[in-house]
CSV table of C-alpha atoms in Angstrom, one decimal:
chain,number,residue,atom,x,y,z
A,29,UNK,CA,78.7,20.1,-18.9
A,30,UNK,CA,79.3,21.3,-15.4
A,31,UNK,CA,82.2,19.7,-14.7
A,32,UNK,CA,84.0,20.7,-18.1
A,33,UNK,CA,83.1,24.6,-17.0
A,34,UNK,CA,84.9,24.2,-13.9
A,35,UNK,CA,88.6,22.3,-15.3
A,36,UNK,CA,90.6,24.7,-18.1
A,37,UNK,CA,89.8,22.4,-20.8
A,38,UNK,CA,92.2,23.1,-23.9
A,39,UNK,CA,90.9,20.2,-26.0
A,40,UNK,CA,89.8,16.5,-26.6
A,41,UNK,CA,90.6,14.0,-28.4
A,42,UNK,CA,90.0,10.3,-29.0
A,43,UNK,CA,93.3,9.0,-30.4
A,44,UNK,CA,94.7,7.3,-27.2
A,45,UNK,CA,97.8,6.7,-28.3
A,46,UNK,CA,98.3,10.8,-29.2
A,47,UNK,CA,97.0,11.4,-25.7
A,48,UNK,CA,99.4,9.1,-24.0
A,49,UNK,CA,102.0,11.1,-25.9
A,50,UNK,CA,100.9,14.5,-25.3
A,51,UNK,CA,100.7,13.0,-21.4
A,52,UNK,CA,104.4,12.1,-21.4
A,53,UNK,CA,105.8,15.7,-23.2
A,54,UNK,CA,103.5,18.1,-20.7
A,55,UNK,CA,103.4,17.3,-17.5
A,56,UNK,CA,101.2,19.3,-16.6
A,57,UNK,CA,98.2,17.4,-18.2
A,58,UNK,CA,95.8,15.2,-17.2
A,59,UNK,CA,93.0,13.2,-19.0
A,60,UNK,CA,91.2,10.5,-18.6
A,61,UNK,CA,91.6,7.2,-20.2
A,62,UNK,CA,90.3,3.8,-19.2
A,63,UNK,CA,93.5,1.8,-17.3
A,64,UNK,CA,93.7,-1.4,-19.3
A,65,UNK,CA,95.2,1.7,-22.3
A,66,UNK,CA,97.9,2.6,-19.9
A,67,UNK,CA,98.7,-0.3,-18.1
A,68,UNK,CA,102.2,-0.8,-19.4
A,69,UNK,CA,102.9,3.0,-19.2
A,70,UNK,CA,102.0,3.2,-15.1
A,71,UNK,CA,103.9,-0.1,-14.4
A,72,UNK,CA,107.0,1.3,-16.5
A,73,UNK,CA,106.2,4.9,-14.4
A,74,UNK,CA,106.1,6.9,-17.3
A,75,UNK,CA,102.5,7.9,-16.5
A,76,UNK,CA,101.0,7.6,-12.8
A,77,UNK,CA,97.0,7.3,-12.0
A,78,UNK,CA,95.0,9.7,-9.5
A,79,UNK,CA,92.1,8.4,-7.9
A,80,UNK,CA,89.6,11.0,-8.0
A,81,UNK,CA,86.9,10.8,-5.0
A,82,UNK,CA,83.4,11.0,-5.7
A,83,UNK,CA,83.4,10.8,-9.8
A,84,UNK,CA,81.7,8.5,-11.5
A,85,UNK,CA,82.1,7.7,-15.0
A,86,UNK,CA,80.3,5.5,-16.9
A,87,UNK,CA,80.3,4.9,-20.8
A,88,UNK,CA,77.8,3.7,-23.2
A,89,UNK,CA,78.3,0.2,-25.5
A,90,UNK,CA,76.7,-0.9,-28.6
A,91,UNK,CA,75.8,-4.2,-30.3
A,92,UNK,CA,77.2,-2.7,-33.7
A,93,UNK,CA,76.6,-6.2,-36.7
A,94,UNK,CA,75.7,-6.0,-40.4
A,95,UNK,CA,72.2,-6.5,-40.4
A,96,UNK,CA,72.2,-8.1,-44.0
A,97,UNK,CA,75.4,-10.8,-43.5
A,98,UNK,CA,75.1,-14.1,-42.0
A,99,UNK,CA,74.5,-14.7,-38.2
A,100,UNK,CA,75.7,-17.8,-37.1
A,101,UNK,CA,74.1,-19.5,-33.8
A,102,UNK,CA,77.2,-18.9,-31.9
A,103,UNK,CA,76.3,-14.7,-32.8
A,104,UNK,CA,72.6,-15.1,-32.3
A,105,UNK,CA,73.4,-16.6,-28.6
A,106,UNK,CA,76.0,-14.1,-27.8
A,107,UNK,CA,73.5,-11.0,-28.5
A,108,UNK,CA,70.7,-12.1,-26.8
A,109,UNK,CA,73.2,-13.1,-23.3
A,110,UNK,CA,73.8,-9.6,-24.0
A,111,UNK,CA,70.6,-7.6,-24.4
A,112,UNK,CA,69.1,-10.2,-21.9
A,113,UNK,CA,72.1,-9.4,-19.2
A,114,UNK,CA,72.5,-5.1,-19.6
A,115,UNK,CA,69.5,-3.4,-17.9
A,116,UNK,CA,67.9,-0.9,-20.3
């Protein structure tokens, strides 16, 4: 994207706990991870947050079931306050 083009991006990856290590060894990295990840690393000041004015970043979530195992009343109710409650 736009954004990438403009930062020297040397590569991603989704392993957080790999990227909270590689955050700690170079300090000159940055990445972006959600807070409740590295919670106990910013409270022990081993990692430190920047707010960052003007970025948005929003993520995607999934209903992810087995469509052929049992779906209990209790599941039925909890996916439909779901689908009824996210705008589409």
């Amino acid at each position: 994207g736009e954004l990438k083009d403009l930062l020297n991006v040397s590569f991603e990856l989704q392993n957080t706990l790999y990227i909270k290590k590689i955050l700690a060894t170079y300090p000159n990295t940055i990445s972006c991870l959600s807070l409740e990840s590295v919670d106990q690393e910013i409270k022990n000041k081993e990692l430190f947050k920047i707010k960052v004015k003007n970025l948005d970043f929003n993520r995607n979530y999934y209903i992810i079931y087995h469509k052929n195992k049992f779906h209990s009343a209790l599941f039925k109710s909890f996916k439909y306050f779901i689908q009824s409650s996210v705008s589409k």
